[in-house]
CSV table of C-alpha atoms and ligand atoms in Angstrom, one decimal:
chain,number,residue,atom,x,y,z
K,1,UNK,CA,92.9,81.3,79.5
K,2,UNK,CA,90.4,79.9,82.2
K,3,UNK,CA,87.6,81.0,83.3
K,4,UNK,CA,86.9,78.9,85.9
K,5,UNK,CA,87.0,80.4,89.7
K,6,UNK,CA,90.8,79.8,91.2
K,7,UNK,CA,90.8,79.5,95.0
K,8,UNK,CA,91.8,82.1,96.8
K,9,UNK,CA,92.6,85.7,95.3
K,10,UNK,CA,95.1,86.3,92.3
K,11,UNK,CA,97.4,89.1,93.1
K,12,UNK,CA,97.3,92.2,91.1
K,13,UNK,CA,100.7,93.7,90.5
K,14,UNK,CA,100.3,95.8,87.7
K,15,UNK,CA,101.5,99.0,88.0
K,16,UNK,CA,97.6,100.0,87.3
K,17,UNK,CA,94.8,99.0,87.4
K,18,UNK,CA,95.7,98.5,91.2
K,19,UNK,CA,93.4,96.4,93.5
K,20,UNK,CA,90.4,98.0,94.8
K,21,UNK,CA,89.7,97.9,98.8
K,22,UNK,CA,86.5,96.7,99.7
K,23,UNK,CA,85.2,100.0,101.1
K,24,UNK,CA,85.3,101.4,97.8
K,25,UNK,CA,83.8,98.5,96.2
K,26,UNK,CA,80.9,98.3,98.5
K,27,UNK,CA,80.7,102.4,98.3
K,28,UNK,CA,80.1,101.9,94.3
K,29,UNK,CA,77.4,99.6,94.4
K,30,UNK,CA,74.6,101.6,95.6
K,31,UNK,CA,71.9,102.8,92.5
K,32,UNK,CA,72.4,105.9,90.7
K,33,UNK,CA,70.7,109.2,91.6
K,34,UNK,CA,68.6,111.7,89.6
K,35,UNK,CA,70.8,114.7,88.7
K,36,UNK,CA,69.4,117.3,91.4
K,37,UNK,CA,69.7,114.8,94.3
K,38,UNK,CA,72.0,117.1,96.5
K,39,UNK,CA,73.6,113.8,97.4
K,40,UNK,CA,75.4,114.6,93.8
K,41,UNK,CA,76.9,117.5,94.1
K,42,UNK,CA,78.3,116.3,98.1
K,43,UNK,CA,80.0,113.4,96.4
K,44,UNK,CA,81.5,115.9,93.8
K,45,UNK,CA,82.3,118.1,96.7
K,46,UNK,CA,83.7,115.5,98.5
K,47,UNK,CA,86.2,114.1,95.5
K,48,UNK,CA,86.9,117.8,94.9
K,49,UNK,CA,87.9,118.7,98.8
K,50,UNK,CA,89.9,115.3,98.8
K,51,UNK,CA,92.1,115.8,95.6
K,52,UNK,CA,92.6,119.2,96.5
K,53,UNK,CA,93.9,118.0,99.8
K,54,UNK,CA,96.3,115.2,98.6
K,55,UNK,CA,97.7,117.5,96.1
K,56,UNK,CA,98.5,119.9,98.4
K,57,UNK,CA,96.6,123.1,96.8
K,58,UNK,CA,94.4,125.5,98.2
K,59,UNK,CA,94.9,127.6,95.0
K,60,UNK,CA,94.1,125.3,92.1
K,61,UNK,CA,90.6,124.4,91.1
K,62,UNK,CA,89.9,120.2,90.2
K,63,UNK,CA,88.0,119.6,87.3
K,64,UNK,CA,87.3,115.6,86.7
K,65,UNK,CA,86.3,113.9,83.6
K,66,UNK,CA,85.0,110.4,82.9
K,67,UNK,CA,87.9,109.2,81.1
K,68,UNK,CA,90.9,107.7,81.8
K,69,UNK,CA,94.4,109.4,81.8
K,70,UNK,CA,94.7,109.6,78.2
K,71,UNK,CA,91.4,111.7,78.6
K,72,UNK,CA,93.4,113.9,81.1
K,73,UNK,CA,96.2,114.1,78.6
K,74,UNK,CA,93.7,116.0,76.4
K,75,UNK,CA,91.9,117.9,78.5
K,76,UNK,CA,95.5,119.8,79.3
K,77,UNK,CA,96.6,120.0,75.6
K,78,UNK,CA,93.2,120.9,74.8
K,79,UNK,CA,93.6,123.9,76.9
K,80,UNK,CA,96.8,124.8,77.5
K,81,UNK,CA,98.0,125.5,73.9
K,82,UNK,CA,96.0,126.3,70.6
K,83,UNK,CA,97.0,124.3,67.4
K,84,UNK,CA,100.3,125.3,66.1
K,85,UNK,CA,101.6,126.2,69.5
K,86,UNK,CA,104.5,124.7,71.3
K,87,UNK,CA,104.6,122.8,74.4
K,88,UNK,CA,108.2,121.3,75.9
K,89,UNK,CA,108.1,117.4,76.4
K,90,UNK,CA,111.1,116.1,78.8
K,91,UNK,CA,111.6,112.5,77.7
K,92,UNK,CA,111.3,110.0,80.8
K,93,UNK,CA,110.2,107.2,78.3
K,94,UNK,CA,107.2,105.2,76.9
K,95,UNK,CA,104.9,107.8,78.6
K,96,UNK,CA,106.4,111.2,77.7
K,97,UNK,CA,106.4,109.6,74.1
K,98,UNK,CA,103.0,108.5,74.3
K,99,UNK,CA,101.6,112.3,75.6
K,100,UNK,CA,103.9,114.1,73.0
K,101,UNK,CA,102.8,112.1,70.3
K,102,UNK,CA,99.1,112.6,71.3
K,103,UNK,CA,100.2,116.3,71.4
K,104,UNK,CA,101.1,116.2,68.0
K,105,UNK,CA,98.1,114.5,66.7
K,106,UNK,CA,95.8,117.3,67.9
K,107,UNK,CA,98.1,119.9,66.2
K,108,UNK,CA,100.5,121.2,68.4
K,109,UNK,CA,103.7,121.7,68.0
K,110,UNK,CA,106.1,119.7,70.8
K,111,UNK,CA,110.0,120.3,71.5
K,112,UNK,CA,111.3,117.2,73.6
K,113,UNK,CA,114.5,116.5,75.1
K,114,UNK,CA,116.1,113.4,74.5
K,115,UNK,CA,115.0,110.6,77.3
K,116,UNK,CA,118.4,108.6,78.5
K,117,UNK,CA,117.5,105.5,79.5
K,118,UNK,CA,117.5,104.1,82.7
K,119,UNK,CA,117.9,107.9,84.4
K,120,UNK,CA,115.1,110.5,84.8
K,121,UNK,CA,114.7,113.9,83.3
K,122,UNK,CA,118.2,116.0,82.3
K,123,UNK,CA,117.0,119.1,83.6
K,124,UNK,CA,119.7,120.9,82.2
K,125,UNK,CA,118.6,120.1,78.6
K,126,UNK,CA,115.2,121.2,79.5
K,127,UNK,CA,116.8,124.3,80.5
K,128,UNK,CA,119.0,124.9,77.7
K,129,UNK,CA,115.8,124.4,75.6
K,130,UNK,CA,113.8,127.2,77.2
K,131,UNK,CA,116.8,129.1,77.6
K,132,UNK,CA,116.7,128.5,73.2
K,133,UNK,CA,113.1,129.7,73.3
K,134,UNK,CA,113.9,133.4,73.2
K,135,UNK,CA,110.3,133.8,71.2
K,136,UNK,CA,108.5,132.1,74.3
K,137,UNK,CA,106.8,129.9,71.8
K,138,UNK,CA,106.5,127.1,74.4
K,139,UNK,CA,103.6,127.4,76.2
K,140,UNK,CA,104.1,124.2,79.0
K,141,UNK,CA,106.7,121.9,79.8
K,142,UNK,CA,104.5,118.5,80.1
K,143,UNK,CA,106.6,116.4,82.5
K,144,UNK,CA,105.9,113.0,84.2
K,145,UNK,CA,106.5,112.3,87.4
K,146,UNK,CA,107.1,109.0,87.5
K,147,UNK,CA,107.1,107.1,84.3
K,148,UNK,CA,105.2,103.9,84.8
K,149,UNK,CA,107.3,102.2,81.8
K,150,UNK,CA,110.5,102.4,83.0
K,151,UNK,CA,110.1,102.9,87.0
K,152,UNK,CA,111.9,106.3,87.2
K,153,UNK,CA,110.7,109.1,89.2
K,154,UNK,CA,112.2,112.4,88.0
K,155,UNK,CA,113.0,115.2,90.5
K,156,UNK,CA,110.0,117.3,89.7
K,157,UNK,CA,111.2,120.9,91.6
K,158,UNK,CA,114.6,120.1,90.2
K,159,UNK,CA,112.6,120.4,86.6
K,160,UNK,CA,110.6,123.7,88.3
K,161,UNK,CA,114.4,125.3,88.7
K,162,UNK,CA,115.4,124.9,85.6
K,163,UNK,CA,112.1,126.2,84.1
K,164,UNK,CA,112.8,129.3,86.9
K,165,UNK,CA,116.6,129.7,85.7
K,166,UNK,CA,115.9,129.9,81.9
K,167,UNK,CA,113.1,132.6,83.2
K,168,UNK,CA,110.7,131.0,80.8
K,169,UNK,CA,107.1,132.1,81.5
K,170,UNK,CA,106.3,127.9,80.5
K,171,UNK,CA,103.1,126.4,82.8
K,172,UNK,CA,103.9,123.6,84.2
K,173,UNK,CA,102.5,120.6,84.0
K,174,UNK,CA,102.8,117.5,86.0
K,175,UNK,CA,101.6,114.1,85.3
K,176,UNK,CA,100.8,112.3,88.6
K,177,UNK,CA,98.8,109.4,87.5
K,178,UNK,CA,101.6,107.0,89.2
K,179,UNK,CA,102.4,108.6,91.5
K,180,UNK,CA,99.9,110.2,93.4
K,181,UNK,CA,98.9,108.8,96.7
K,182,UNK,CA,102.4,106.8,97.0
K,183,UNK,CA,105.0,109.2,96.6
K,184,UNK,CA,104.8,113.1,97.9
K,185,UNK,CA,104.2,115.3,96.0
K,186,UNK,CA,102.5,119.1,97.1
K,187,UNK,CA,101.2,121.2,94.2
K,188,UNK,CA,101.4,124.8,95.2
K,189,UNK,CA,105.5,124.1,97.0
K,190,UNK,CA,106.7,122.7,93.5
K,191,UNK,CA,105.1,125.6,91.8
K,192,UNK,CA,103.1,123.3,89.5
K,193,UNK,CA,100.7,125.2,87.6
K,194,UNK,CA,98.3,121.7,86.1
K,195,UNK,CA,98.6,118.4,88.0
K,196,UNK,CA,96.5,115.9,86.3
K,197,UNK,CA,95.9,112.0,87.6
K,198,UNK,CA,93.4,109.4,86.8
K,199,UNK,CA,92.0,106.8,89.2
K,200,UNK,CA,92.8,103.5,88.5
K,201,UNK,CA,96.7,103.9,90.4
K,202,UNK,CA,97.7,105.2,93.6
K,203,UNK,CA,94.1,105.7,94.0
K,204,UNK,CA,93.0,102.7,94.4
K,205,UNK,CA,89.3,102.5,92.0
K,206,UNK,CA,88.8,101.2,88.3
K,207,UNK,CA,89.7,102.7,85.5
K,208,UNK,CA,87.7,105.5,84.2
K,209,UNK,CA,88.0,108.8,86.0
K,210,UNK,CA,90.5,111.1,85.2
K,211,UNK,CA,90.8,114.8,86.9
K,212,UNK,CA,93.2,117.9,86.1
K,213,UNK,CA,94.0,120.5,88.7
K,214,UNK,CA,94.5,124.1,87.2
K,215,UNK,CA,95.4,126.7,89.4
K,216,UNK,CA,95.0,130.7,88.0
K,217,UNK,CA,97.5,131.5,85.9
K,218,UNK,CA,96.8,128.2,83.8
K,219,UNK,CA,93.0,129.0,83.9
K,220,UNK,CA,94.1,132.4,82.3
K,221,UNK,CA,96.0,130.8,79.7
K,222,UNK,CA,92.8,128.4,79.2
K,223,UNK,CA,90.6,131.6,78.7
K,224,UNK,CA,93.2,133.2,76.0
K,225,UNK,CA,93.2,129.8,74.5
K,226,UNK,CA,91.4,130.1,71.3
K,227,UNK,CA,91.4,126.9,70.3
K,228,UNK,CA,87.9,125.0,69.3
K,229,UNK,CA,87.0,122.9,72.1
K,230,UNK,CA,83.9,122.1,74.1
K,231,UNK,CA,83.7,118.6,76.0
K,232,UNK,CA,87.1,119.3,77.3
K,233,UNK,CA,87.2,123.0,78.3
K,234,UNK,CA,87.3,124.0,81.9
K,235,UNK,CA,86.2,127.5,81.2
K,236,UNK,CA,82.9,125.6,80.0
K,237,UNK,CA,83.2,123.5,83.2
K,238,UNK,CA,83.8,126.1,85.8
K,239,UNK,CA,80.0,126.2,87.1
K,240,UNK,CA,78.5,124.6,90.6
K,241,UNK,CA,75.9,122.4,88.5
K,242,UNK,CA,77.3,119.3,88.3
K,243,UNK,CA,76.0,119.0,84.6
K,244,UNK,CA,78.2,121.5,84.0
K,245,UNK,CA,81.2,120.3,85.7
K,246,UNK,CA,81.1,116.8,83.7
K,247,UNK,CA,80.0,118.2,80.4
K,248,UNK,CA,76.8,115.8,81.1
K,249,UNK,CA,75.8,113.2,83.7
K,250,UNK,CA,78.5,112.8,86.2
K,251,UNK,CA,79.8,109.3,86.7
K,252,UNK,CA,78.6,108.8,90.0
K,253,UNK,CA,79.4,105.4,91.1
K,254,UNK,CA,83.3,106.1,90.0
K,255,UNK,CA,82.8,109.3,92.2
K,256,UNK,CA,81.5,107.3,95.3
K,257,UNK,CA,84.6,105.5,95.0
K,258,UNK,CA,87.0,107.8,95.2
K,259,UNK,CA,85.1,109.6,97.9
K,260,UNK,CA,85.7,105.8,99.8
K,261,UNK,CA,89.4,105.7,98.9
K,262,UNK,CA,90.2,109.7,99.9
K,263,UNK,CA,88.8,108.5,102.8
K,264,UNK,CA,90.8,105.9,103.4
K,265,UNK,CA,93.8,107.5,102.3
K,266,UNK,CA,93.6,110.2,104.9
K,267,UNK,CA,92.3,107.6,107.6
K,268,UNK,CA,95.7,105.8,107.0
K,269,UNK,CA,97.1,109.7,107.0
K,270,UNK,CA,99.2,110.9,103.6
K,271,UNK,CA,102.3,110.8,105.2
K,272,UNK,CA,101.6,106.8,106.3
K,273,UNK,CA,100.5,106.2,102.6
K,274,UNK,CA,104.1,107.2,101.4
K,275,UNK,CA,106.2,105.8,104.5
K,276,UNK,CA,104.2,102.3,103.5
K,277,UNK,CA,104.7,102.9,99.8
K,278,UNK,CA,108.5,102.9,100.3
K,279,UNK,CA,108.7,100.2,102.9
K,280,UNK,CA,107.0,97.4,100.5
K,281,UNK,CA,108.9,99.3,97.6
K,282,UNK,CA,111.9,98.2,99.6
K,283,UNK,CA,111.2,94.6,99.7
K,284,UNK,CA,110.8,95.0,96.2
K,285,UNK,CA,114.0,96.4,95.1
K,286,UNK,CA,115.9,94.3,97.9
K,287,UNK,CA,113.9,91.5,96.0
K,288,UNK,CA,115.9,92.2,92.7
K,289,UNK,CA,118.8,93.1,94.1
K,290,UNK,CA,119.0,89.5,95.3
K,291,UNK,CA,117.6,88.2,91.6
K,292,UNK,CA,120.5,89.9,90.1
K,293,UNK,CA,122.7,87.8,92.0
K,294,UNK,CA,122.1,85.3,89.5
K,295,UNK,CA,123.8,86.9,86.6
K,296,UNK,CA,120.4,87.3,84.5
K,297,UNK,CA,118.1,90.4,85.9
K,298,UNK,CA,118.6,93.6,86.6
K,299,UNK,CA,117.7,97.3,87.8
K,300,UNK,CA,116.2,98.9,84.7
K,301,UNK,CA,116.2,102.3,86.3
K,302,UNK,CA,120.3,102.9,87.1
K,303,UNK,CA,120.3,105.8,90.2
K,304,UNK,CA,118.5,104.0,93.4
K,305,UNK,CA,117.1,107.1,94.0
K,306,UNK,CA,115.0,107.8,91.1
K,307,UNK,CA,113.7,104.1,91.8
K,308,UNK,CA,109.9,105.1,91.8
K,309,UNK,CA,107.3,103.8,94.8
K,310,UNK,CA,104.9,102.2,92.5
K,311,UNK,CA,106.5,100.2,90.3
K,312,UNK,CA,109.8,98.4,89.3
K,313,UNK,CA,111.1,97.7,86.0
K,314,UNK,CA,113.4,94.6,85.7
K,315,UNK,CA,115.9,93.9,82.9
K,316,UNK,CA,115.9,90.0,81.6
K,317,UNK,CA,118.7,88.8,79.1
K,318,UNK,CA,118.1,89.1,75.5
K,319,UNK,CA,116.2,86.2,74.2
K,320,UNK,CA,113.8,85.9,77.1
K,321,UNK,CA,110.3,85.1,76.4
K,322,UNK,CA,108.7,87.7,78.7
K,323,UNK,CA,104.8,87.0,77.8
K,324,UNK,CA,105.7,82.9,78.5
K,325,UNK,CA,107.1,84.5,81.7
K,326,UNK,CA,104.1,87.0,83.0
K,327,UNK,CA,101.5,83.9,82.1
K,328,UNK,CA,103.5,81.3,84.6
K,329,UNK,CA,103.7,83.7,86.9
K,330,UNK,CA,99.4,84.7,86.5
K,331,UNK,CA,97.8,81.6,85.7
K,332,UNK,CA,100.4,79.2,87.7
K,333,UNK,CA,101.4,80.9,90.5
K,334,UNK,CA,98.6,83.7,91.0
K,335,UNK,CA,100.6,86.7,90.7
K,336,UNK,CA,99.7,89.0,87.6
K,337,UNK,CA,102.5,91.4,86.8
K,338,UNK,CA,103.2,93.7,83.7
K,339,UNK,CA,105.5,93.9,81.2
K,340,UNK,CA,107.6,96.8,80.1
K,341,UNK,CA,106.6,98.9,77.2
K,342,UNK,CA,107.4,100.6,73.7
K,343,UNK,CA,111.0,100.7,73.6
K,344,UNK,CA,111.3,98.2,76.6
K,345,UNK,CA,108.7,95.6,75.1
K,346,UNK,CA,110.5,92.1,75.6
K,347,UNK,CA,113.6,94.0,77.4
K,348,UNK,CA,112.3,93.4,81.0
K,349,UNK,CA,108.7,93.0,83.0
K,350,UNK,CA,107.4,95.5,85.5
K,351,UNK,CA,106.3,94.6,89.4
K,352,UNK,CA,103.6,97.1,90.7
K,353,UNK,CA,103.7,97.6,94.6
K,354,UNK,CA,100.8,101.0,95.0
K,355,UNK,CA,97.8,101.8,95.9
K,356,UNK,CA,95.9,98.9,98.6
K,357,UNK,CA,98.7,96.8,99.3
K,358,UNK,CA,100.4,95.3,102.8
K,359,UNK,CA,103.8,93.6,103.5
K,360,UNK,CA,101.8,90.0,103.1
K,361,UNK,CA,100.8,90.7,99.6
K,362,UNK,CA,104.3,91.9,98.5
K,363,UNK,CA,105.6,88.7,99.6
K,364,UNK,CA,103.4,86.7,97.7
K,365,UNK,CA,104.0,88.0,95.0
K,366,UNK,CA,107.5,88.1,95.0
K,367,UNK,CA,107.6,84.0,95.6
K,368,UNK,CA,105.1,83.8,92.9
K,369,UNK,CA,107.5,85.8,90.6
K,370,UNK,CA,110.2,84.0,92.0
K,371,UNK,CA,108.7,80.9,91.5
K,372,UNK,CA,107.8,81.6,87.6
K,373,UNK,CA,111.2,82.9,86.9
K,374,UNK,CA,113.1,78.9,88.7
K,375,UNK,CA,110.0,77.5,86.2
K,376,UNK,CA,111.3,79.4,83.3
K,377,UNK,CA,114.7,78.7,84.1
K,378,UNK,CA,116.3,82.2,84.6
K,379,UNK,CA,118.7,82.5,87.4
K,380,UNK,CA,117.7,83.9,90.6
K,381,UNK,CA,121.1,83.7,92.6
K,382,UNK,CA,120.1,82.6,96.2
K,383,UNK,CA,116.8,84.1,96.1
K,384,UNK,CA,115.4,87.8,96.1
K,385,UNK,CA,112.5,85.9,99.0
K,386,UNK,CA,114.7,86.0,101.5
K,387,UNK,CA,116.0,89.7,101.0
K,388,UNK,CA,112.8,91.1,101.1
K,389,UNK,CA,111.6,89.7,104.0
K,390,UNK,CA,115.2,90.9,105.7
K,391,UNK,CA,113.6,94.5,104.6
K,392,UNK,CA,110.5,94.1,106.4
K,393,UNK,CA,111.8,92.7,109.4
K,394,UNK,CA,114.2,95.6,109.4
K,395,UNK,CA,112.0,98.5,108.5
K,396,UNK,CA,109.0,98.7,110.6
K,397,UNK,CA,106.1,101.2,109.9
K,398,UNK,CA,103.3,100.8,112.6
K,399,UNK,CA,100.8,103.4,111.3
K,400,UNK,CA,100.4,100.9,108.4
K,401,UNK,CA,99.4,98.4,110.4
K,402,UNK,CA,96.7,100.5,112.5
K,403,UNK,CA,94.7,101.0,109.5
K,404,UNK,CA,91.4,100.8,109.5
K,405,UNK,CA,91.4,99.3,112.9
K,406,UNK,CA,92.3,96.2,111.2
L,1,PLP,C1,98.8,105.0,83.3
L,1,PLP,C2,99.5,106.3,83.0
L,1,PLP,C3,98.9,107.1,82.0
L,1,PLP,C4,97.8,106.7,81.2
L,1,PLP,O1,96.6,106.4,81.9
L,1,PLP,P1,95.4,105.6,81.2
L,1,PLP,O2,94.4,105.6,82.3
L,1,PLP,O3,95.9,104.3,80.8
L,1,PLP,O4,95.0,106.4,80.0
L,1,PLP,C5,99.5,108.3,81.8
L,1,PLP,N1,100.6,108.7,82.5
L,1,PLP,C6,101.1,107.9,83.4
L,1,PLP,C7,102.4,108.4,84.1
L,1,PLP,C8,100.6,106.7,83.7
L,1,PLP,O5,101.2,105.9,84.6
């Protein structure tokens, strides 16, 4: 560990936090307001306009929180089921685990289909378990969309057809904290009844604000919901003071930020964001295709296209020191990458490529991976450098490069 300054910037490729433009930066660092400066409530307005907008909803209503996604987590259990209640929990890994545990630990009851690793959500066995429901006892079907542990993106309206074909009254839920902002996703089409994100991803701010979007037939099922609850409840938070809205003082400076980074999102335009998210993702997985070469790393997730936009899970051999790895690669080579989680922890490390990030920076730190993994000693074959720069040159998106008049 050093604390000394190191020249230049270190690369953050976590798969969140993500690093932080300098527009949003400089929009946080202004003083705090008293609670009935209008400016307030246009901020709130302004975050609430923008996430309604990326999510592709006119119909659902946003309610923020000052927490982080785990907060998010709660505020939908909180609401969407009362203690002793059912909820459906596709398994797509470390973080379907993680929200049906949490599930469990405030009471609920949670059914979960079995999580095959490597591949994303078996819709049929999320069918077959509604279709087993003949009570209705499930109240949601909590699904991620893309599972930060392992890199898979499930097939989220694939998962609303099965829900349709077991004619299960279920909400559904969808966990967007990954994937928001990188890869499409619109609400109201998928028929996707709470989307819930936090900010510290795709969205490019620090950790610490989470948000849910319920549209009216979950807000119904909120307001049946007699479950004791208070900081959490959007029935309690459905009110145009914003002391209302944030069950207390709203975390401004969090909210100027994402007002920055909406903005910027849809200066670049939405449909930019994705095109670049799967261009650099590209270089990435061309990157390991060439690693693999080598004999010693490896796709974690198995069908290319469930490969997520944000983030790449990599195999290693058995026996590899993946901590002795990730610290090369940060403290030697500048690049600060994850590793993989629960069930995957030593099995692999993860590559995060969302939220502000440009061909340049995905090259670096793909040498700097590369480099950690020749100091390490694990094969690389020829190089996964080269490949990804064969991507770029060969897949071209211009509106990326207009941004921000830059
Ligand atoms: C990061 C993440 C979370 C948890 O968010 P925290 O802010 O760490 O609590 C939940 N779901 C998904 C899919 C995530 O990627």
């Amino acid at each position: 560990m050093t604390s000394t300054r190191i020249p230049g910037r270190r690369f953050l490729h976590s798969p969140g936090p993500t690093p932080i433009p300098d527009e949003v930066l400089h929009a946080m660092s202004r003083q705090p307001m008293d609670l009935g400066d209008p400016r307030v409530d246009a901020t709130i307005a302004a975050c609430e306009h923008g996430l309604k907008r990326l999510l592709q909803t006119e119909d659902a209503d946003v309610f923020m929180v000052a927490a982080n996604g785990h907060g998010a987590w709660e505020a939908v259990i909180e609401n969407v089921a009362a203690p002793g209640e059912a909820v459906l929990v596709p398994g797509t890994g470390h973080f379907s685990e993680q929200w049906a545990l949490q599930t469990e630990a405030l009471g609920r009851r949670v059914v979960r289909t079995p999580w095959i690793e490597g591949w994303p959500i078996d819709v049929e066995a999320v069918e077959q378990a509604l279709r087993d429901d003949k009570a209705h006892a499930i109240k949601a079907v909590f699904t991620v969309h893309t599972d930060t542990s392992s890199g898979v993106t499930s097939d989220l309206a694939a998962t609303r057809r099965a829900i349709d074909r077991a004619h299960h009254p279920a909400l559904f839920v969808a966990d967007v904290v990954a994937s928001l902002a990188a890869a499409p996703f619109a609400m109201d089409a998928l028929g996707v009844d709470v989307a819930l994100g936090a900010s510290q991803k795709g969205l490019m701010c620090p950790p610490g604000l989470g948000f849910v979007a319920v549209n009216a037939a979950a807000f119904a099922a909120a307001q049946r919901n007699p479950a004791p609850r208070f900081y959490w409840d959007w029935v309690r938070r459905k009110s145009e003071l914003s002391y209302r809205k944030f069950c207390g003082t709203a975390p401004q400076n969090l909210l100027m930020g994402l007002e920055a980074a909406l903005g910027l999102i849809f200066e670049e335009g939405v449909d930019a964001v994705h095109a670049r998210h799967a261009q650099l993702a590209g270089a990435v997985h061309a990157a390991v295709a060439g690693w693999s070469e080598g004999g010693a790393l490896g796709f974690f997730a198995q069908d290319p296209a469930s490969r997520s936009v944000s983030v790449t899970t990599i195999t290693v051999p058995p026996g590899t020191d993946v901590d002795a790895l990730r610290t090369v690669a940060r403290e030697r080579f500048q690049v600060a990458m994850a590793g993989a989680l629960g069930p995957l922890t030593g099995r692999g490390f993860r590559i995060g490529h969302l939220g502000d990030c440009n061909p340049a920076m995905i090259l670096g730190a793909i040498g700097g991976v590369e480099a950690a993994l020749v100091v390490q000693g694990i094969p690389v074959g020829a190089g996964g450098t080269a490949c990804a720069v064969q991507h770029l040159a060969a897949n071209y998106i211009p509106a990326s490069i207009t941004r921000r008049g830059a």
